[in-house]
Amino acid sequence: MSSSHAWTQTLSRRFPELESAALATLAGQAHRVALDANATLLAAGAPWQHAFWVEQGLLRLFYIDSEGRESNKNFHAEDAFIWPVTDVLRREPAAFFIAALGPATVWCLPYAALDSSVARLPSWTALQLHALAGLLDDKMRREQVFLQCTARERYEALLRERPEWVRRIPLRHLASYLGMTDVSLSRLRAGMKLIDG
């Protein structure tokens, strides 16, 4: 399957009501970006004006604090479809970065083109509600884990819930996501008799 066909298929799968001509027009408004490892897709301070579909690779969403320390908020693997889901995210400069963890291929579709093409579709309403519910669930789950669980319990939950992350994401980035240093996570893994991949 060609890359452009895969992109068109992902739009068709998410918006099945779109007729073929409208689908082709929407698909044609995107551009494909090949990212090197650590390349920035969205920089803090820039407006978030595109929806992104991850064709290949992993993206990470992270913040940088006033002392230059990075804090990972989320990761997005193949077939993730992400966009600025709220008016504030679309209107105000981004407070975070989105970057490739390793080499990645991403399709970038202007949000305005997406919204004007699918605004009235039930599938778009459903997708938006699903995304918002997922963000809320994730936020509440992370708050609960950080407030009530030990570092070991946080890592054990990650092993259960996101085993693919543990296989694919470098230890230092997992540690940041879990709210600990990479040294602490290495010691924790050693205590659990786990071997670094």
PDB file of C-alpha atoms in Angstrom:
ATOM      1  CA  MET A   1       0.000   0.000   0.000  1.00  0.00           C
ATOM      2  CA  SER A   2       1.412   3.387  -0.979  1.00  0.00           C
ATOM      3  CA  SER A   3       1.873   6.054   1.632  1.00  0.00           C
ATOM      4  CA  SER A   4      -0.731   8.361   0.046  1.00  0.00           C
ATOM      5  CA  HIS A   5      -3.212   5.483  -0.152  1.00  0.00           C
ATOM      6  CA  ALA A   6      -2.639   4.711   3.545  1.00  0.00           C
ATOM      7  CA  TRP A   7      -3.323   8.366   4.381  1.00  0.00           C
ATOM      8  CA  THR A   8      -6.531   8.410   2.350  1.00  0.00           C
ATOM      9  CA  GLN A   9      -7.613   5.152   3.969  1.00  0.00           C
ATOM     10  CA  THR A  10      -7.140   6.527   7.477  1.00  0.00           C
ATOM     11  CA  LEU A  11      -9.367   9.497   6.634  1.00  0.00           C
ATOM     12  CA  SER A  12     -11.950   7.185   5.071  1.00  0.00           C
ATOM     13  CA  ARG A  13     -11.937   4.979   8.167  1.00  0.00           C
ATOM     14  CA  ARG A  14     -12.433   7.922  10.508  1.00  0.00           C
ATOM     15  CA  PHE A  15     -14.956   9.770   8.327  1.00  0.00           C
ATOM     16  CA  PRO A  16     -16.926   7.083   6.489  1.00  0.00           C
ATOM     17  CA  GLU A  17     -19.690   9.525   5.474  1.00  0.00           C
ATOM     18  CA  LEU A  18     -17.314  11.513   3.241  1.00  0.00           C
ATOM     19  CA  GLU A  19     -17.982  10.928  -0.425  1.00  0.00           C
ATOM     20  CA  SER A  20     -15.005   9.933  -2.548  1.00  0.00           C
ATOM     21  CA  ALA A  21     -14.539  13.350  -4.182  1.00  0.00           C
ATOM     22  CA  ALA A  22     -14.631  15.186  -0.849  1.00  0.00           C
ATOM     23  CA  LEU A  23     -12.321  12.567   0.649  1.00  0.00           C
ATOM     24  CA  ALA A  24      -9.807  12.983  -2.161  1.00  0.00           C
ATOM     25  CA  THR A  25      -9.931  16.787  -1.822  1.00  0.00           C
ATOM     26  CA  LEU A  26      -9.357  16.610   1.930  1.00  0.00           C
ATOM     27  CA  ALA A  27      -6.567  14.051   1.629  1.00  0.00           C
ATOM     28  CA  GLY A  28      -4.864  16.211  -0.989  1.00  0.00           C
ATOM     29  CA  GLN A  29      -4.620  19.176   1.378  1.00  0.00           C
ATOM     30  CA  ALA A  30      -2.176  17.344   3.643  1.00  0.00           C
ATOM     31  CA  HIS A  31       1.557  17.031   3.243  1.00  0.00           C
ATOM     32  CA  ARG A  32       3.806  14.182   4.317  1.00  0.00           C
ATOM     33  CA  VAL A  33       6.780  14.977   6.550  1.00  0.00           C
ATOM     34  CA  ALA A  34       9.755  12.696   7.172  1.00  0.00           C
ATOM     35  CA  LEU A  35      11.217  13.549  10.573  1.00  0.00           C
ATOM     36  CA  ASP A  36      14.660  12.717  11.892  1.00  0.00           C
ATOM     37  CA  ALA A  37      15.044  11.583  15.484  1.00  0.00           C
ATOM     38  CA  ASN A  38      14.317  14.465  17.883  1.00  0.00           C
ATOM     39  CA  ALA A  39      13.001  16.717  15.095  1.00  0.00           C
ATOM     40  CA  THR A  40      10.332  19.151  16.253  1.00  0.00           C
ATOM     41  CA  LEU A  41       6.895  18.964  14.654  1.00  0.00           C
ATOM     42  CA  LEU A  42       5.320  21.666  16.844  1.00  0.00           C
ATOM     43  CA  ALA A  43       7.338  24.116  18.947  1.00  0.00           C
ATOM     44  CA  ALA A  44       6.192  25.814  22.133  1.00  0.00           C
ATOM     45  CA  GLY A  45       5.108  29.350  21.320  1.00  0.00           C
ATOM     46  CA  ALA A  46       3.876  28.452  17.835  1.00  0.00           C
ATOM     47  CA  PRO A  47       0.196  28.112  16.980  1.00  0.00           C
ATOM     48  CA  TRP A  48      -1.059  24.537  16.614  1.00  0.00           C
ATOM     49  CA  GLN A  49      -2.776  24.712  13.245  1.00  0.00           C
ATOM     50  CA  HIS A  50      -2.546  21.138  11.930  1.00  0.00           C
ATOM     51  CA  ALA A  51      -3.942  17.707  12.591  1.00  0.00           C
ATOM     52  CA  PHE A  52      -1.247  15.027  12.584  1.00  0.00           C
ATOM     53  CA  TRP A  53      -1.494  11.395  11.555  1.00  0.00           C
ATOM     54  CA  VAL A  54       1.449   9.201  12.540  1.00  0.00           C
ATOM     55  CA  GLU A  55       2.183   6.906   9.625  1.00  0.00           C
ATOM     56  CA  GLN A  56       5.381   5.525  11.127  1.00  0.00           C
ATOM     57  CA  GLY A  57       7.380   6.122  14.299  1.00  0.00           C
ATOM     58  CA  LEU A  58       6.680   7.690  17.670  1.00  0.00           C
ATOM     59  CA  LEU A  59       5.924  11.262  18.680  1.00  0.00           C
ATOM     60  CA  ARG A  60       6.259  12.682  22.159  1.00  0.00           C
ATOM     61  CA  LEU A  61       4.457  15.651  23.645  1.00  0.00           C
ATOM     62  CA  PHE A  62       6.560  17.422  26.286  1.00  0.00           C
ATOM     63  CA  TYR A  63       7.019  20.611  28.259  1.00  0.00           C
ATOM     64  CA  ILE A  64      10.257  22.425  29.102  1.00  0.00           C
ATOM     65  CA  ASP A  65      10.371  24.185  32.474  1.00  0.00           C
ATOM     66  CA  SER A  66      12.123  27.446  33.351  1.00  0.00           C
ATOM     67  CA  GLU A  67      15.338  25.543  34.139  1.00  0.00           C
ATOM     68  CA  GLY A  68      15.377  23.713  30.814  1.00  0.00           C
ATOM     69  CA  ARG A  69      14.147  20.356  32.112  1.00  0.00           C
ATOM     70  CA  GLU A  70      11.873  18.314  29.883  1.00  0.00           C
ATOM     71  CA  SER A  71       8.710  16.663  31.170  1.00  0.00           C
ATOM     72  CA  ASN A  72       6.961  14.141  28.928  1.00  0.00           C
ATOM     73  CA  LYS A  73       3.181  14.371  28.858  1.00  0.00           C
ATOM     74  CA  ASN A  74       2.248  11.754  26.265  1.00  0.00           C
ATOM     75  CA  PHE A  75       3.427   9.587  23.387  1.00  0.00           C
ATOM     76  CA  HIS A  76       1.722   8.846  20.071  1.00  0.00           C
ATOM     77  CA  ALA A  77       2.547   5.813  17.922  1.00  0.00           C
ATOM     78  CA  GLU A  78       1.496   4.590  14.494  1.00  0.00           C
ATOM     79  CA  ASP A  79      -2.054   5.440  13.427  1.00  0.00           C
ATOM     80  CA  ALA A  80      -2.460   8.122  16.097  1.00  0.00           C
ATOM     81  CA  PHE A  81      -4.557  11.027  14.835  1.00  0.00           C
ATOM     82  CA  ILE A  82      -4.074  14.125  16.951  1.00  0.00           C
ATOM     83  CA  TRP A  83      -5.239  17.702  16.576  1.00  0.00           C
ATOM     84  CA  PRO A  84      -5.832  20.809  18.713  1.00  0.00           C
ATOM     85  CA  VAL A  85      -9.067  19.597  20.300  1.00  0.00           C
ATOM     86  CA  THR A  86     -10.111  22.792  22.101  1.00  0.00           C
ATOM     87  CA  ASP A  87     -10.594  26.405  21.047  1.00  0.00           C
ATOM     88  CA  VAL A  88      -7.817  27.472  23.419  1.00  0.00           C
ATOM     89  CA  LEU A  89      -5.344  25.057  21.848  1.00  0.00           C
ATOM     90  CA  ARG A  90      -6.201  26.421  18.417  1.00  0.00           C
ATOM     91  CA  ARG A  91      -6.222  30.076  19.453  1.00  0.00           C
ATOM     92  CA  GLU A  92      -3.241  30.421  21.807  1.00  0.00           C
ATOM     93  CA  PRO A  93       0.428  29.590  21.234  1.00  0.00           C
ATOM     94  CA  ALA A  94       1.305  26.039  22.223  1.00  0.00           C
ATOM     95  CA  ALA A  95       2.791  25.625  25.701  1.00  0.00           C
ATOM     96  CA  PHE A  96       4.478  22.349  24.745  1.00  0.00           C
ATOM     97  CA  PHE A  97       6.492  20.667  22.023  1.00  0.00           C
ATOM     98  CA  ILE A  98       5.635  17.730  19.785  1.00  0.00           C
ATOM     99  CA  ALA A  99       8.730  15.959  18.467  1.00  0.00           C
ATOM    100  CA  ALA A 100       9.797  12.666  16.953  1.00  0.00           C
ATOM    101  CA  LEU A 101      11.415  10.158  19.305  1.00  0.00           C
ATOM    102  CA  GLY A 102      13.147   8.442  16.407  1.00  0.00           C
ATOM    103  CA  PRO A 103      12.773   8.669  12.642  1.00  0.00           C
ATOM    104  CA  ALA A 104       9.085   9.184  11.907  1.00  0.00           C
ATOM    105  CA  THR A 105       6.694   9.881   9.061  1.00  0.00           C
ATOM    106  CA  VAL A 106       3.727  12.145   9.762  1.00  0.00           C
ATOM    107  CA  TRP A 107       0.934  13.556   7.614  1.00  0.00           C
ATOM    108  CA  CYS A 108       0.072  17.191   8.415  1.00  0.00           C
ATOM    109  CA  LEU A 109      -3.404  18.416   7.525  1.00  0.00           C
ATOM    110  CA  PRO A 110      -4.405  22.052   8.139  1.00  0.00           C
ATOM    111  CA  TYR A 111      -6.990  22.026  10.905  1.00  0.00           C
ATOM    112  CA  ALA A 112      -9.118  24.601   9.081  1.00  0.00           C
ATOM    113  CA  ALA A 113      -9.357  22.281   6.059  1.00  0.00           C
ATOM    114  CA  LEU A 114     -10.239  19.334   8.265  1.00  0.00           C
ATOM    115  CA  ASP A 115     -12.919  21.182  10.183  1.00  0.00           C
ATOM    116  CA  SER A 116     -14.522  22.755   7.117  1.00  0.00           C
ATOM    117  CA  SER A 117     -14.728  19.340   5.434  1.00  0.00           C
ATOM    118  CA  VAL A 118     -16.057  17.274   8.337  1.00  0.00           C
ATOM    119  CA  ALA A 119     -17.693  19.786  10.715  1.00  0.00           C
ATOM    120  CA  ARG A 120     -21.223  18.468  10.125  1.00  0.00           C
ATOM    121  CA  LEU A 121     -20.370  14.774  10.100  1.00  0.00           C
ATOM    122  CA  PRO A 122     -21.533  12.544  12.982  1.00  0.00           C
ATOM    123  CA  SER A 123     -18.189  10.733  12.811  1.00  0.00           C
ATOM    124  CA  TRP A 124     -16.337  14.004  13.526  1.00  0.00           C
ATOM    125  CA  THR A 125     -18.571  14.725  16.515  1.00  0.00           C
ATOM    126  CA  ALA A 126     -18.002  11.186  17.777  1.00  0.00           C
ATOM    127  CA  LEU A 127     -14.239  11.420  17.228  1.00  0.00           C
ATOM    128  CA  GLN A 128     -14.033  14.732  19.086  1.00  0.00           C
ATOM    129  CA  LEU A 129     -16.053  13.388  22.022  1.00  0.00           C
ATOM    130  CA  HIS A 130     -13.914  10.249  22.116  1.00  0.00           C
ATOM    131  CA  ALA A 131     -10.724  12.333  22.115  1.00  0.00           C
ATOM    132  CA  LEU A 132     -11.965  14.652  24.867  1.00  0.00           C
ATOM    133  CA  ALA A 133     -13.127  11.719  27.005  1.00  0.00           C
ATOM    134  CA  GLY A 134      -9.749  10.045  26.500  1.00  0.00           C
ATOM    135  CA  LEU A 135      -7.880  13.181  27.532  1.00  0.00           C
ATOM    136  CA  LEU A 136     -10.024  13.580  30.649  1.00  0.00           C
ATOM    137  CA  ASP A 137      -9.680   9.904  31.586  1.00  0.00           C
ATOM    138  CA  ASP A 138      -5.918  10.070  31.087  1.00  0.00           C
ATOM    139  CA  LYS A 139      -5.613  13.248  33.154  1.00  0.00           C
ATOM    140  CA  MET A 140      -7.640  11.837  36.038  1.00  0.00           C
ATOM    141  CA  ARG A 141      -5.794   8.514  35.915  1.00  0.00           C
ATOM    142  CA  ARG A 142      -2.389  10.219  35.939  1.00  0.00           C
ATOM    143  CA  GLU A 143      -3.388  12.474  38.848  1.00  0.00           C
ATOM    144  CA  GLN A 144      -4.615   9.477  40.840  1.00  0.00           C
ATOM    145  CA  VAL A 145      -1.451   7.496  40.097  1.00  0.00           C
ATOM    146  CA  PHE A 146       0.850  10.389  41.030  1.00  0.00           C
ATOM    147  CA  LEU A 147      -1.041  11.118  44.244  1.00  0.00           C
ATOM    148  CA  GLN A 148      -1.664   7.579  45.470  1.00  0.00           C
ATOM    149  CA  CYS A 149       0.973   5.282  43.991  1.00  0.00           C
ATOM    150  CA  THR A 150       4.632   4.712  44.699  1.00  0.00           C
ATOM    151  CA  ALA A 151       7.213   4.979  41.933  1.00  0.00           C
ATOM    152  CA  ARG A 152       7.246   1.191  41.652  1.00  0.00           C
ATOM    153  CA  GLU A 153       3.453   1.059  41.406  1.00  0.00           C
ATOM    154  CA  ARG A 154       3.526   3.723  38.681  1.00  0.00           C
ATOM    155  CA  TYR A 155       6.028   1.697  36.681  1.00  0.00           C
ATOM    156  CA  GLU A 156       4.107  -1.549  37.228  1.00  0.00           C
ATOM    157  CA  ALA A 157       0.946   0.172  35.953  1.00  0.00           C
ATOM    158  CA  LEU A 158       2.842   1.310  32.854  1.00  0.00           C
ATOM    159  CA  LEU A 159       4.069  -2.247  32.264  1.00  0.00           C
ATOM    160  CA  ARG A 160       0.467  -3.479  32.409  1.00  0.00           C
ATOM    161  CA  GLU A 161      -1.238  -0.698  30.518  1.00  0.00           C
ATOM    162  CA  ARG A 162       1.354   0.379  27.936  1.00  0.00           C
ATOM    163  CA  PRO A 163       3.743  -2.552  27.359  1.00  0.00           C
ATOM    164  CA  GLU A 164       4.520  -1.287  23.851  1.00  0.00           C
ATOM    165  CA  TRP A 165       5.857   1.954  25.330  1.00  0.00           C
ATOM    166  CA  VAL A 166       8.236   0.039  27.573  1.00  0.00           C
ATOM    167  CA  ARG A 167       9.580  -1.813  24.530  1.00  0.00           C
ATOM    168  CA  ARG A 168       9.953   1.234  22.288  1.00  0.00           C
ATOM    169  CA  ILE A 169      10.567   4.343  24.371  1.00  0.00           C
ATOM    170  CA  PRO A 170      14.007   5.152  25.825  1.00  0.00           C
ATOM    171  CA  LEU A 171      14.263   4.800  29.580  1.00  0.00           C
ATOM    172  CA  ARG A 172      14.923   8.495  30.220  1.00  0.00           C
ATOM    173  CA  HIS A 173      11.702   9.469  28.470  1.00  0.00           C
ATOM    174  CA  LEU A 174       9.687   6.866  30.367  1.00  0.00           C
ATOM    175  CA  ALA A 175      11.210   8.120  33.614  1.00  0.00           C
ATOM    176  CA  SER A 176      10.161  11.686  32.801  1.00  0.00           C
ATOM    177  CA  TYR A 177       6.624  10.527  32.001  1.00  0.00           C
ATOM    178  CA  LEU A 178       6.496   8.695  35.341  1.00  0.00           C
ATOM    179  CA  GLY A 179       7.810  11.679  37.297  1.00  0.00           C
ATOM    180  CA  MET A 180      11.211  10.287  38.264  1.00  0.00           C
ATOM    181  CA  THR A 181      14.809  10.465  37.120  1.00  0.00           C
ATOM    182  CA  ASP A 182      16.281   7.903  34.774  1.00  0.00           C
ATOM    183  CA  VAL A 183      18.683   6.874  37.540  1.00  0.00           C
ATOM    184  CA  SER A 184      15.753   6.208  39.885  1.00  0.00           C
ATOM    185  CA  LEU A 185      13.950   4.204  37.231  1.00  0.00           C
ATOM    186  CA  SER A 186      17.103   2.188  36.478  1.00  0.00           C
ATOM    187  CA  ARG A 187      17.453   1.342  40.172  1.00  0.00           C
ATOM    188  CA  LEU A 188      13.783   0.449  40.363  1.00  0.00           C
ATOM    189  CA  ARG A 189      14.109  -1.855  37.369  1.00  0.00           C
ATOM    190  CA  ALA A 190      17.190  -3.463  38.881  1.00  0.00           C
ATOM    191  CA  GLY A 191      15.258  -4.080  42.093  1.00  0.00           C
ATOM    192  CA  MET A 192      12.486  -5.687  40.066  1.00  0.00           C
ATOM    193  CA  LYS A 193      15.076  -7.908  38.317  1.00  0.00           C
ATOM    194  CA  LEU A 194      14.318  -6.342  34.950  1.00  0.00           C
ATOM    195  CA  ILE A 195      16.979  -5.969  32.289  1.00  0.00           C
ATOM    196  CA  ASP A 196      17.157  -2.781  30.237  1.00  0.00           C
ATOM    197  CA  GLY A 197      16.231  -3.310  26.601  1.00  0.00           C
TER     198      GLY A 197
END
